Coordinates of N, CA and C in Angstrom, one line a residue:
M1 N 8.2 -22.9 -11.6 CA 8.7 -22.3 -12.6 C 10.1 -22.7 -12.8
N2 N 10.7 -22.4 -14.1 CA 12.2 -23.1 -14.4 C 13.2 -22.0 -13.7
S3 N 12.8 -20.8 -13.5 CA 13.7 -20.0 -12.9 C 13.0 -18.8 -12.0
P4 N 14.0 -18.5 -11.1 CA 13.1 -17.6 -10.0 C 12.8 -16.2 -10.7
Y5 N 12.0 -15.6 -10.0 CA 11.4 -14.1 -10.5 C 12.5 -13.3 -10.1
R6 N 13.0 -12.4 -10.9 CA 14.1 -11.5 -11.0 C 13.5 -10.4 -10.0
V7 N 14.4 -9.8 -9.0 CA 13.9 -8.7 -8.0 C 14.9 -7.6 -8.4
I8 N 14.4 -6.2 -8.2 CA 15.5 -5.4 -8.1 C 14.9 -4.2 -6.9
I9 N 15.8 -3.9 -6.0 CA 15.8 -3.2 -4.9 C 16.2 -1.7 -5.2
V10 N 15.3 -0.7 -4.9 CA 15.8 0.6 -5.2 C 15.6 1.6 -4.0
D11 N 16.6 2.0 -3.2 CA 16.4 3.0 -2.0 C 17.9 3.4 -1.8
D12 N 17.8 4.7 -1.3 CA 19.0 5.3 -1.1 C 19.5 5.2 0.4
E13 N 18.9 4.4 1.2 CA 19.4 4.3 2.3 C 19.8 2.8 2.5
P14 N 21.2 2.6 2.9 CA 21.5 1.0 3.0 C 20.7 0.3 4.0
P15 N 20.5 0.6 5.1 CA 19.6 -0.4 6.1 C 18.3 -0.7 5.6
A16 N 17.5 0.2 4.8 CA 16.4 -0.3 4.1 C 16.5 -1.2 3.1
R17 N 17.7 -0.8 2.3 CA 18.1 -2.0 1.2 C 18.1 -3.2 1.7
D18 N 19.0 -3.3 2.8 CA 19.4 -4.5 3.4 C 18.1 -5.4 4.2
V19 N 17.2 -4.6 4.7 CA 15.9 -5.2 5.0 C 15.4 -5.9 4.0
I20 N 15.0 -5.5 2.8 CA 14.2 -5.9 1.8 C 15.0 -7.2 1.2
E21 N 16.5 -7.0 1.1 CA 17.3 -8.1 0.5 C 17.2 -9.3 1.5
V22 N 17.3 -9.2 2.8 CA 17.0 -10.3 3.6 C 15.6 -10.9 3.4
F23 N 14.7 -10.1 3.3 CA 13.2 -10.8 3.1 C 13.2 -11.5 1.7
V24 N 13.8 -10.8 0.7 CA 13.8 -11.4 -0.8 C 14.6 -12.8 -0.7
N25 N 15.6 -12.9 0.1 CA 16.6 -14.1 0.1 C 15.8 -15.1 0.8
R26 N 14.9 -14.7 1.7 CA 14.0 -16.1 2.5 C 13.1 -16.7 1.5
V27 N 12.7 -16.0 0.2 CA 11.7 -16.6 -0.4 C 12.4 -17.4 -1.8
P28 N 12.2 -18.6 -1.9 CA 13.0 -19.3 -2.5 C 12.9 -19.1 -4.0
D29 N 11.7 -18.6 -4.6 CA 11.6 -18.4 -6.2 C 11.6 -16.9 -6.4
L30 N 12.3 -16.1 -5.3 CA 12.7 -14.8 -5.8 C 14.3 -14.7 -5.8
Q31 N 14.9 -14.0 -6.8 CA 16.2 -13.7 -6.9 C 16.6 -12.3 -7.1
C32 N 17.3 -11.6 -6.0 CA 17.7 -10.3 -6.1 C 18.9 -10.1 -7.1
V33 N 18.4 -9.6 -8.3 CA 19.7 -9.4 -9.1 C 20.4 -8.0 -9.1
A34 N 19.6 -7.0 -8.6 CA 20.5 -5.7 -8.6 C 20.0 -5.0 -7.4
I35 N 20.6 -4.2 -6.7 CA 20.4 -3.4 -5.6 C 20.9 -2.0 -6.0
C36 N 20.2 -1.0 -6.0 CA 20.4 0.4 -6.6 C 20.3 1.3 -5.4
G37 N 21.1 2.4 -5.3 CA 21.2 3.5 -4.5 C 20.4 4.5 -5.0
N38 N 19.9 4.6 -6.1 CA 19.2 5.7 -6.7 C 18.6 5.5 -8.1
A39 N 17.6 6.3 -8.5 CA 16.7 5.9 -9.5 C 17.5 6.0 -10.9
H40 N 18.6 6.6 -11.1 CA 19.6 6.6 -12.0 C 20.1 5.0 -12.3
Q41 N 20.6 4.5 -11.4 CA 20.9 3.2 -11.2 C 19.9 2.3 -11.6
A42 N 18.7 2.5 -11.0 CA 17.8 1.7 -11.3 C 17.2 1.5 -12.7
I43 N 17.1 2.8 -13.5 CA 17.0 2.7 -14.8 C 17.8 1.7 -15.5
D44 N 19.0 1.9 -15.3 CA 20.1 1.0 -16.1 C 19.9 -0.5 -15.7
A45 N 19.4 -0.7 -14.3 CA 19.3 -2.0 -14.0 C 18.2 -2.7 -14.4
I46 N 16.9 -1.8 -14.6 CA 15.8 -2.3 -15.3 C 16.1 -2.9 -16.6
Q47 N 16.7 -2.0 -17.4 CA 16.8 -2.2 -18.7 C 17.9 -3.5 -19.0
Q48 N 18.8 -3.6 -18.0 CA 19.7 -4.8 -18.1 C 19.2 -6.0 -17.7
W49 N 18.4 -6.0 -16.5 CA 18.0 -7.4 -16.0 C 16.6 -7.8 -16.3
Q50 N 15.7 -6.8 -16.8 CA 14.2 -6.9 -17.1 C 13.6 -7.7 -16.0
P51 N 13.6 -7.2 -14.8 CA 13.2 -7.8 -13.7 C 11.4 -7.9 -13.7
H52 N 11.1 -8.9 -13.0 CA 9.6 -9.1 -12.8 C 9.0 -8.2 -11.7
L53 N 9.9 -7.7 -10.6 CA 9.5 -7.1 -9.6 C 10.5 -5.9 -9.2
V54 N 10.1 -4.9 -8.7 CA 10.9 -3.8 -8.3 C 10.4 -3.2 -7.0
F55 N 11.2 -3.3 -6.0 CA 10.9 -2.6 -4.8 C 11.4 -1.2 -4.7
L56 N 10.5 -0.1 -4.7 CA 11.0 1.1 -5.2 C 10.6 2.1 -4.1
D57 N 11.8 2.7 -3.5 CA 11.6 3.7 -2.6 C 11.3 5.2 -3.1
I58 N 10.5 6.0 -2.6 CA 10.1 7.3 -3.1 C 10.9 8.4 -2.9
Q59 N 11.3 8.5 -1.6 CA 12.2 9.9 -1.4 C 13.4 9.6 -1.5
M60 N 13.9 10.1 -2.7 CA 15.5 9.8 -2.9 C 16.0 11.1 -3.7
P61 N 17.4 11.2 -3.5 CA 17.7 12.7 -4.0 C 17.8 12.8 -5.5
D62 N 17.8 13.9 -6.0 CA 18.0 14.0 -7.5 C 16.7 13.6 -8.2
M63 N 16.5 12.3 -8.3 CA 15.1 11.7 -8.8 C 14.6 10.8 -8.0
T64 N 13.2 11.2 -7.6 CA 12.4 10.4 -7.0 C 11.8 9.2 -7.4
G65 N 11.2 8.3 -6.6 CA 10.5 7.1 -7.2 C 9.2 7.4 -8.0
I66 N 8.7 8.5 -7.8 CA 7.3 9.1 -8.5 C 7.9 9.6 -9.9
D67 N 9.2 10.4 -9.9 CA 10.1 10.6 -11.2 C 10.1 9.5 -12.1
L68 N 10.7 8.5 -11.5 CA 11.0 7.1 -12.1 C 9.6 6.5 -12.8
L69 N 8.7 6.6 -12.0 CA 7.3 6.0 -12.5 C 6.7 6.7 -13.8
Q70 N 7.2 8.0 -13.8 CA 6.7 8.8 -14.9 C 7.3 8.8 -16.2
L71 N 8.5 8.0 -16.1 CA 9.3 7.8 -17.2 C 8.7 7.0 -18.3
Q72 N 8.7 7.0 -19.4 CA 8.2 6.0 -20.6 C 9.4 4.9 -20.7
L73 N 9.6 4.2 -19.9 CA 10.5 3.0 -19.9 C 9.9 2.0 -20.9
P74 N 10.8 1.2 -21.6 CA 10.5 0.3 -22.5 C 9.9 -1.1 -21.9
L75 N 10.3 -1.1 -20.6 CA 9.7 -2.5 -19.8 C 9.0 -2.0 -18.7
R76 N 8.0 -2.9 -18.4 CA 7.2 -2.5 -17.1 C 7.2 -3.7 -16.0
P77 N 8.2 -3.6 -15.2 CA 8.0 -4.7 -14.2 C 6.8 -4.3 -13.1
E78 N 6.6 -5.2 -12.2 CA 5.5 -4.9 -11.2 C 6.2 -4.1 -10.1
I79 N 5.7 -3.0 -9.7 CA 6.1 -2.1 -8.5 C 5.5 -2.2 -7.3
V80 N 6.4 -2.3 -6.3 CA 6.1 -2.1 -5.0 C 6.6 -0.8 -4.4
I81 N 5.9 -0.1 -3.9 CA 6.6 1.2 -3.3 C 7.0 0.7 -1.8
T82 N 8.3 1.3 -1.4 CA 8.6 1.2 0.0 C 9.0 2.6 0.4
T83 N 8.2 3.1 1.5 CA 8.3 4.6 2.0 C 8.1 4.7 3.3
A84 N 8.6 5.7 4.1 CA 8.1 6.1 5.3 C 7.1 7.2 5.1
Y85 N 6.4 7.7 4.1 CA 5.7 8.9 3.9 C 4.4 8.4 3.2
S86 N 3.2 8.4 4.2 CA 2.1 7.8 3.6 C 1.5 8.9 2.6
E87 N 1.8 10.3 2.7 CA 1.1 11.3 1.7 C 1.3 11.0 0.2
H88 N 2.4 9.9 0.0 CA 2.6 9.7 -1.5 C 1.7 8.7 -2.2
A89 N 0.8 7.8 -1.1 CA 0.3 6.8 -1.6 C -0.6 7.1 -2.7
L90 N -1.4 8.1 -2.7 CA -2.5 8.4 -3.6 C -1.8 8.5 -5.2
K91 N -0.8 9.3 -5.1 CA -0.2 9.6 -6.4 C 0.5 8.4 -6.9
S92 N 1.1 7.6 -6.1 CA 1.9 6.4 -6.6 C 0.7 5.3 -7.1
Y93 N -0.6 5.2 -6.7 CA -1.3 4.3 -7.2 C -2.0 5.0 -8.6
E94 N -1.7 6.2 -9.0 CA -2.2 6.7 -10.3 C -1.2 5.9 -11.3
F95 N -0.2 5.2 -10.9 CA 0.8 4.4 -11.8 C 0.5 3.0 -11.8
A96 N -0.6 2.5 -11.2 CA -0.9 1.1 -11.0 C 0.1 0.2 -10.5
V97 N 0.7 0.9 -9.3 CA 1.6 0.1 -8.5 C 1.1 -1.2 -7.9
L98 N 1.8 -2.1 -7.6 CA 1.2 -3.4 -7.1 C 0.7 -3.3 -5.7
D99 N 1.8 -2.7 -4.9 CA 1.4 -2.4 -3.5 C 2.2 -1.3 -2.9
Y100 N 2.0 -1.0 -1.6 CA 2.7 0.3 -1.0 C 2.9 -0.2 0.5
L101 N 4.2 -0.1 0.6 CA 4.7 -0.8 1.9 C 5.2 0.4 2.7
M102 N 4.8 0.7 4.1 CA 5.3 1.7 4.9 C 6.3 1.1 5.6
K103 N 7.3 1.9 5.8 CA 8.4 1.7 6.7 C 8.3 2.0 8.2
P104 N 8.9 1.2 9.2 CA 9.6 0.2 9.0 C 8.7 -1.1 8.4
I105 N 9.1 -1.9 7.4 CA 8.5 -3.1 6.9 C 8.7 -4.2 7.7
S106 N 7.6 -4.9 7.9 CA 7.6 -6.4 8.5 C 7.6 -7.3 7.6
Y107 N 8.1 -8.5 7.9 CA 8.2 -9.7 7.1 C 6.7 -10.1 6.7
E108 N 5.9 -10.0 7.6 CA 4.6 -10.2 7.3 C 3.9 -9.5 6.1
R109 N 4.3 -8.1 6.2 CA 3.6 -7.3 5.3 C 4.4 -7.3 3.9
F110 N 5.5 -7.6 4.1 CA 6.2 -7.9 2.8 C 5.9 -9.1 1.9
M111 N 5.5 -10.3 2.7 CA 5.0 -11.4 2.1 C 3.6 -11.1 1.5
Q112 N 2.8 -10.2 2.2 CA 1.4 -10.0 1.4 C 1.6 -9.5 0.0
A113 N 2.7 -8.5 -0.1 CA 2.8 -7.9 -1.3 C 3.5 -9.0 -2.3
V114 N 4.5 -9.9 -1.9 CA 4.9 -11.1 -2.6 C 3.6 -12.1 -3.1
V115 N 2.8 -12.3 -2.1 CA 1.7 -13.3 -2.4 C 0.8 -12.4 -3.5
K116 N 0.7 -11.3 -3.4 CA -0.1 -10.3 -4.4 C 0.6 -10.5 -5.8
F117 N 1.9 -10.3 -5.7 CA 2.8 -10.4 -7.1 C 2.5 -11.8 -7.6
K118 N 2.5 -13.0 -7.0 CA 2.6 -14.3 -7.4 C 1.2 -14.5 -8.3
Q119 N 0.1 -13.9 -7.7 CA -1.2 -14.3 -7.9 C -1.3 -13.5 -9.2
K120 N -0.7 -12.4 -9.4 CA -0.7 -11.8 -10.9 C 0.0 -12.5 -11.8
Q121 N 0.8 -13.4 -11.6 CA 1.7 -14.1 -12.5 C 0.9 -15.2 -12.7
I122 N 0.0 -15.6 -12.2 CA -0.8 -16.7 -12.8 C -1.4 -16.5 -14.2
N123 N -1.7 -15.3 -14.5 CA -2.2 -15.1 -15.8 C -1.5 -13.7 -16.3
P124 N -0.2 -14.0 -16.7 CA 0.6 -12.9 -17.2 C 0.3 -12.3 -18.2
Q125 N 0.5 -10.9 -18.3 CA 0.4 -10.3 -19.7 C 1.4 -10.6 -20.8
P126 N 1.0 -10.8 -22.2 CA 1.9 -11.2 -23.1 C 3.3 -10.3 -23.2
N127 N 3.0 -9.1 -23.2 CA 4.1 -8.1 -23.2 C 4.1 -7.0 -22.0
W128 N 5.3 -6.6 -21.6 CA 5.3 -5.7 -20.6 C 5.0 -4.4 -21.2
S129 N 4.2 -3.5 -20.6 CA 3.7 -2.3 -21.2 C 4.6 -1.2 -20.5
A130 N 4.9 -0.1 -21.3 CA 5.5 1.0 -20.8 C 4.8 1.5 -19.5
I131 N 5.5 2.1 -18.5 CA 5.3 2.8 -17.4 C 4.4 4.0 -17.7
S132 N 2.9 4.0 -17.4 CA 2.3 5.1 -17.7 C 1.1 5.3 -16.6
P133 N 0.7 6.5 -16.3 CA -0.3 6.6 -15.2 C -1.8 6.2 -15.6
L134 N -2.5 5.7 -14.8 CA -3.8 5.5 -14.9 C -4.6 6.8 -15.2
P135 N -5.8 6.7 -16.0 CA -6.6 7.9 -15.8 C -7.1 8.1 -14.6
A136 N -7.5 9.4 -14.3 CA -7.7 9.8 -13.0 C -9.0 9.1 -12.5
D137 N -10.1 8.8 -13.4 CA -11.2 8.3 -12.8 C -10.8 6.7 -12.7
E138 N -10.0 6.1 -13.2 CA -9.7 4.9 -12.9 C -8.8 4.7 -11.7
A139 N -7.8 5.8 -11.5 CA -7.0 5.4 -10.2 C -7.7 5.8 -9.0
N140 N -8.7 6.3 -9.0 CA -9.6 6.3 -7.8 C -11.0 5.6 -7.6
T141 N -10.8 4.4 -8.5 CA -11.9 3.3 -8.4 C -11.5 2.1 -8.6
V142 N -10.4 2.1 -7.7 CA -9.7 0.5 -7.8 C -10.8 -0.4 -7.0
S143 N -10.9 -1.5 -7.5 CA -11.9 -2.6 -6.9 C -11.2 -3.3 -5.8
S144 N -12.0 -3.1 -4.7 CA -11.8 -3.8 -3.4 C -12.5 -5.1 -3.0
S145 N -13.2 -5.6 -4.2 CA -13.9 -6.8 -4.0 C -13.2 -8.0 -3.6
E146 N -11.9 -8.1 -4.1 CA -11.1 -9.3 -3.7 C -10.1 -8.8 -2.6
Q147 N -10.3 -7.6 -2.1 CA -9.2 -7.4 -1.0 C -10.0 -7.7 0.4
S148 N -9.0 -8.0 1.3 CA -9.6 -8.5 2.7 C -8.5 -8.4 3.5
V149 N -8.7 -8.3 5.1 CA -7.7 -8.5 6.0 C -8.2 -9.6 7.0
W150 N -7.3 -10.4 7.5 CA -7.5 -11.3 8.7 C -7.1 -10.5 10.0
L151 N -8.2 -10.7 10.8 CA -8.1 -10.0 12.3 C -8.2 -10.9 13.4
R152 N -7.7 -11.0 14.4 CA -7.7 -11.7 15.4 C -8.7 -11.3 16.6
E153 N -9.7 -12.0 17.1 CA -10.6 -11.5 18.1 C -10.7 -12.5 19.0
E154 N -10.0 -12.5 20.0 CA -9.8 -13.3 21.3 C -9.1 -14.6 20.6
K155 N -9.7 -15.8 20.3 CA -9.0 -16.8 19.8 C -9.4 -17.2 18.2
R156 N -10.3 -16.3 18.0 CA -10.8 -16.4 16.5 C -10.2 -15.7 15.6
L157 N -9.8 -16.3 14.3 CA -9.3 -15.5 13.0 C -10.5 -15.2 12.2
L158 N -10.6 -13.9 12.0 CA -11.8 -13.7 11.0 C -11.2 -12.9 9.8
Q159 N -11.8 -13.5 8.5 CA -11.3 -12.7 7.3 C -12.5 -11.7 7.0
I160 N -12.1 -10.4 6.8 CA -13.0 -9.4 6.6 C -12.8 -8.6 5.1
P161 N -13.8 -8.8 4.5 CA -13.5 -7.8 3.2 C -13.4 -6.3 3.4
Y162 N -12.6 -5.7 2.6 CA -12.4 -4.4 2.8 C -13.8 -3.8 2.7
E163 N -14.5 -3.9 1.9 CA -16.0 -3.3 1.5 C -16.7 -3.4 2.7
E164 N -16.7 -4.3 3.6 CA -17.6 -4.4 4.8 C -17.1 -3.4 5.9
I165 N -15.8 -2.9 5.9 CA -15.2 -1.9 6.7 C -15.5 -0.5 6.5
L166 N -16.1 0.0 7.7 CA -16.4 1.7 7.7 C -15.1 2.4 8.2
Y167 N -14.8 2.0 9.5 CA -13.5 2.8 9.8 C -13.0 1.9 11.1
V168 N -11.7 2.4 11.7 CA -11.1 1.9 12.5 C -10.7 3.0 13.6
E169 N -10.9 2.5 14.9 CA -10.7 3.4 16.1 C -9.5 2.9 16.9
A170 N -8.6 3.8 17.1 CA -7.6 3.4 18.1 C -7.8 3.5 19.6
M171 N -7.4 2.4 20.4 CA -7.7 2.4 21.7 C -6.3 2.0 22.4
K172 N -5.4 2.8 22.7 CA -4.2 2.4 23.1 C -3.5 1.1 22.2
D173 N -3.3 0.0 22.9 CA -2.8 -1.2 22.3 C -3.9 -2.0 21.5
Y174 N -5.2 -1.5 21.3 CA -6.1 -2.2 20.6 C -6.7 -1.3 19.6
V175 N -7.4 -1.8 18.6 CA -8.1 -0.9 17.7 C -9.6 -1.6 17.7
K176 N -10.7 -0.7 17.5 CA -12.0 -1.2 17.1 C -12.1 -1.1 15.7
V177 N -12.5 -2.0 15.1 CA -12.7 -2.1 13.6 C -14.5 -2.2 13.4
Y178 N -14.7 -1.1 12.9 CA -16.3 -1.0 12.8 C -16.7 -1.5 11.4
L179 N -17.6 -2.5 11.4 CA -18.2 -2.9 10.1 C -19.5 -2.4 10.0
K180 N -20.1 -2.9 8.8 CA -21.4 -2.4 8.6 C -22.6 -2.8 9.6
E181 N -22.3 -4.0 10.2 CA -23.3 -4.7 11.1 C -22.6 -5.0 12.6
Q182 N -21.4 -4.8 12.8 CA -20.8 -5.3 14.0 C -19.5 -4.5 14.4
M183 N -19.0 -4.6 15.5 CA -17.6 -4.0 15.8 C -16.6 -5.2 16.3
I184 N -15.3 -5.0 16.0 CA -14.3 -6.0 16.3 C -13.4 -5.5 17.0
L185 N -13.0 -5.9 18.1 CA -12.0 -5.6 19.0 C -10.7 -6.4 18.8
T186 N -9.7 -5.9 18.4 CA -8.4 -6.6 18.3 C -7.2 -5.9 18.7
H187 N -6.0 -6.8 19.2 CA -4.9 -6.2 19.9 C -4.1 -5.8 18.7
L188 N -4.1 -4.5 18.6 CA -3.2 -3.8 17.5 C -3.2 -2.3 17.7
T189 N -1.9 -2.0 17.3 CA -1.5 -0.5 17.6 C -2.3 0.1 16.2
I190 N -2.2 1.5 16.1 CA -2.6 2.2 15.1 C -1.6 2.2 14.0
G191 N -0.5 2.1 14.4 CA 0.7 2.1 13.4 C 0.6 0.7 12.8
K192 N 0.5 -0.5 13.3 CA 0.2 -1.7 12.6 C -1.0 -1.6 11.9
A193 N -2.1 -0.9 12.3 CA -3.3 -0.8 11.6 C -3.2 -0.3 10.4
E194 N -2.2 0.8 10.1 CA -2.0 1.5 8.8 C -1.5 0.3 7.8
E195 N -0.5 -0.4 8.2 CA -0.1 -1.7 7.4 C -1.1 -2.5 6.7
L196 N -2.1 -2.8 7.8 CA -3.2 -3.7 7.4 C -4.3 -3.2 6.6
F197 N -4.5 -1.7 6.9 CA -5.4 -1.1 6.0 C -4.9 0.0 5.2
P198 N -4.3 -0.4 4.0 CA -3.4 0.4 3.2 C -4.2 1.4 2.3
P199 N -3.6 2.3 1.9 CA -4.0 2.9 0.6 C -3.9 2.2 -0.5
P200 N -4.7 2.6 -1.4 CA -5.7 3.4 -1.7 C -6.9 3.5 -1.1
Y201 N -7.1 2.1 -0.7 CA -8.6 1.7 0.0 C -8.9 2.5 1.4
F202 N -7.8 2.9 2.2 CA -8.2 3.5 3.2 C -7.3 4.9 3.5
I203 N -7.7 5.7 4.4 CA -7.0 6.9 4.6 C -7.2 7.1 6.0
R204 N -6.0 7.7 6.6 CA -6.0 8.0 7.9 C -6.3 9.6 8.0
I205 N -7.3 9.8 9.1 CA -7.9 11.2 8.9 C -7.6 11.7 10.4
H206 N -7.1 10.9 11.5 CA -6.9 11.5 12.7 C -6.1 10.5 13.2
R207 N -5.3 10.8 14.3 CA -4.3 10.0 15.0 C -5.0 9.0 15.7
S208 N -6.3 8.9 15.8 CA -7.2 7.9 16.2 C -8.0 7.1 15.1
H209 N -8.0 7.4 14.0 CA -8.9 7.1 13.1 C -8.4 6.6 11.7
I210 N -8.8 5.5 11.0 CA -8.6 5.3 9.6 C -9.9 5.0 9.0
V211 N -10.2 5.6 7.8 CA -11.4 5.2 7.4 C -11.3 4.6 6.0
R212 N -12.2 3.7 5.7 CA -12.3 3.4 4.2 C -12.7 4.4 3.3
R213 N -12.0 4.8 2.3 CA -12.7 5.9 1.4 C -14.0 5.7 0.8
G214 N -14.3 4.3 0.5 CA -15.7 4.2 0.0 C -16.8 4.2 1.0
A215 N -16.5 4.5 2.1 CA -17.5 4.5 3.2 C -17.8 6.2 3.6
I216 N -16.9 7.1 2.9 CA -17.2 8.5 3.1 C -18.5 8.9 2.3
R217 N -19.5 9.7 3.0 CA -20.5 10.2 2.5 C -20.5 11.5 2.2
L218 N -19.8 12.3 3.1 CA -19.6 13.7 2.8 C -18.5 14.3 3.8
I219 N -17.9 15.3 3.3 CA -16.9 16.1 4.2 C -17.5 17.6 4.4
D220 N -17.4 18.0 5.7 CA -18.1 19.1 6.1 C -17.1 20.0 7.0
G221 N -16.3 20.8 6.3 CA -15.4 21.5 7.2 C -14.4 20.4 7.7
N222 N -14.3 20.2 9.1 CA -13.3 19.4 9.9 C -14.1 18.1 10.3
L223 N -15.3 18.0 9.5 CA -15.9 16.7 10.0 C -16.2 15.8 8.8
I224 N -16.0 14.4 9.0 CA -16.3 13.5 7.9 C -17.6 12.8 8.1
R225 N -18.6 12.5 7.4 CA -19.7 11.7 7.7 C -19.5 10.5 6.8
L226 N -19.8 9.6 7.6 CA -19.8 8.1 6.7 C -21.1 7.5 6.4
V227 N -21.4 6.5 5.7 CA -22.4 6.3 4.9 C -23.6 5.7 6.0
N228 N -23.0 5.4 7.4 CA -23.9 4.9 8.5 C -24.3 6.2 9.3
D229 N -23.8 7.3 8.9 CA -24.3 8.6 9.6 C -23.1 8.8 10.8
T230 N -22.2 8.2 11.0 CA -21.1 8.4 11.9 C -20.3 9.6 11.6
E231 N -20.0 10.4 12.6 CA -19.4 11.8 12.3 C -18.1 11.8 13.0
L232 N -17.0 11.8 12.3 CA -15.6 11.8 12.8 C -14.9 13.1 12.5
Q233 N -13.9 13.6 13.5 CA -13.2 14.7 13.3 C -11.9 14.3 12.5
I234 N -11.6 15.3 11.6 CA -10.4 15.2 10.8 C -9.2 16.1 11.7
G235 N -8.3 15.3 12.0 CA -7.3 15.9 12.5 C -6.4 16.6 11.8
P236 N -5.8 17.8 12.5 CA -5.2 18.9 11.8 C -3.9 18.4 11.1
N237 N -3.3 17.6 11.5 CA -2.1 16.7 10.6 C -2.3 16.0 9.7
F238 N -3.8 15.8 9.4 CA -4.0 14.9 8.4 C -5.2 15.7 7.3
R239 N -5.1 16.9 7.2 CA -5.9 17.5 6.4 C -5.3 17.7 5.1
D240 N -4.1 17.9 5.0 CA -3.4 18.0 3.7 C -3.6 16.7 2.9
E241 N -3.5 15.5 3.6 CA -3.6 14.4 2.6 C -4.9 14.3 2.1
L242 N -5.9 14.8 3.0 CA -7.2 14.5 2.5 C -7.7 15.6 1.4
K243 N -7.0 16.7 1.7 CA -7.3 17.7 0.3 C -6.7 17.1 -0.8
K244 N -5.7 16.3 -0.8 CA -5.1 15.8 -2.0 C -6.0 14.8 -2.5
Y245 N -6.6 14.0 -1.8 CA -7.5 12.8 -2.1 C -8.8 13.6 -2.8
I246 N -9.3 14.5 -2.1 CA -10.4 15.3 -2.8 C -10.2 15.9 -4.2
S247 N -9.0 16.6 -4.3 CA -8.5 17.3 -5.4 C -8.2 16.2 -6.5
A248 N -8.0 14.9 -6.2 CA -7.7 13.9 -7.3 C -9.1 13.4 -7.7
L249 N -10.1 13.7 -7.1 CA -11.2 13.1 -7.5 C -12.1 14.0 -8.6
R250 N -11.7 15.2 -8.7 CA -12.2 16.4 -9.3 C -12.0 16.2 -10.9

């Protein structure tokens, strides 16, 4: 391309802004044109710079990232959410955000979002559309047919499509990834697993379990039954997020 992709960073916390800026500066065809400490500054910067990509925090004073997404702005850059709060994931995906990064953000996870952004630029839309939410039925049927994750099992690297994964179980510094026909044991903490198995495709239901939403057959009280009849307990700290997901489907 003749010029780099214009990037804006929006976050009320300077350390969080600095991390994203350092990552952006490592990528030759990305250029950070504005750094904003709140959503009001972001509105002005988007109108001035017409960015291709915006890294947007959600929890900000006065006006949140969700509030910004709800505005009918004349220009629609690609949006990557950056937040420490996973409970906002489902709501943010109603606005067709490109990706959702959980803090602290690793460079590897940042680059996954950048690669996704660049892939979308191969067939760009002729005009940017105004920011507007997807209909509820579309927001909760996002196709995962082209989504996958790379997992290391001993000396092998395996690429696993999301649709083959049923759930993930934590075991100290390892996780078991249960597929339709096998189980993969990989060296990974549950915290890092949340980055590799992101919303809206996956949801954490327990301190030890992450499930693929499409693998849920039924919810009965504090139990989830998957399509292979596996039953998993819903942890008390994760019930509210699951309730939000269920409500969004109605």
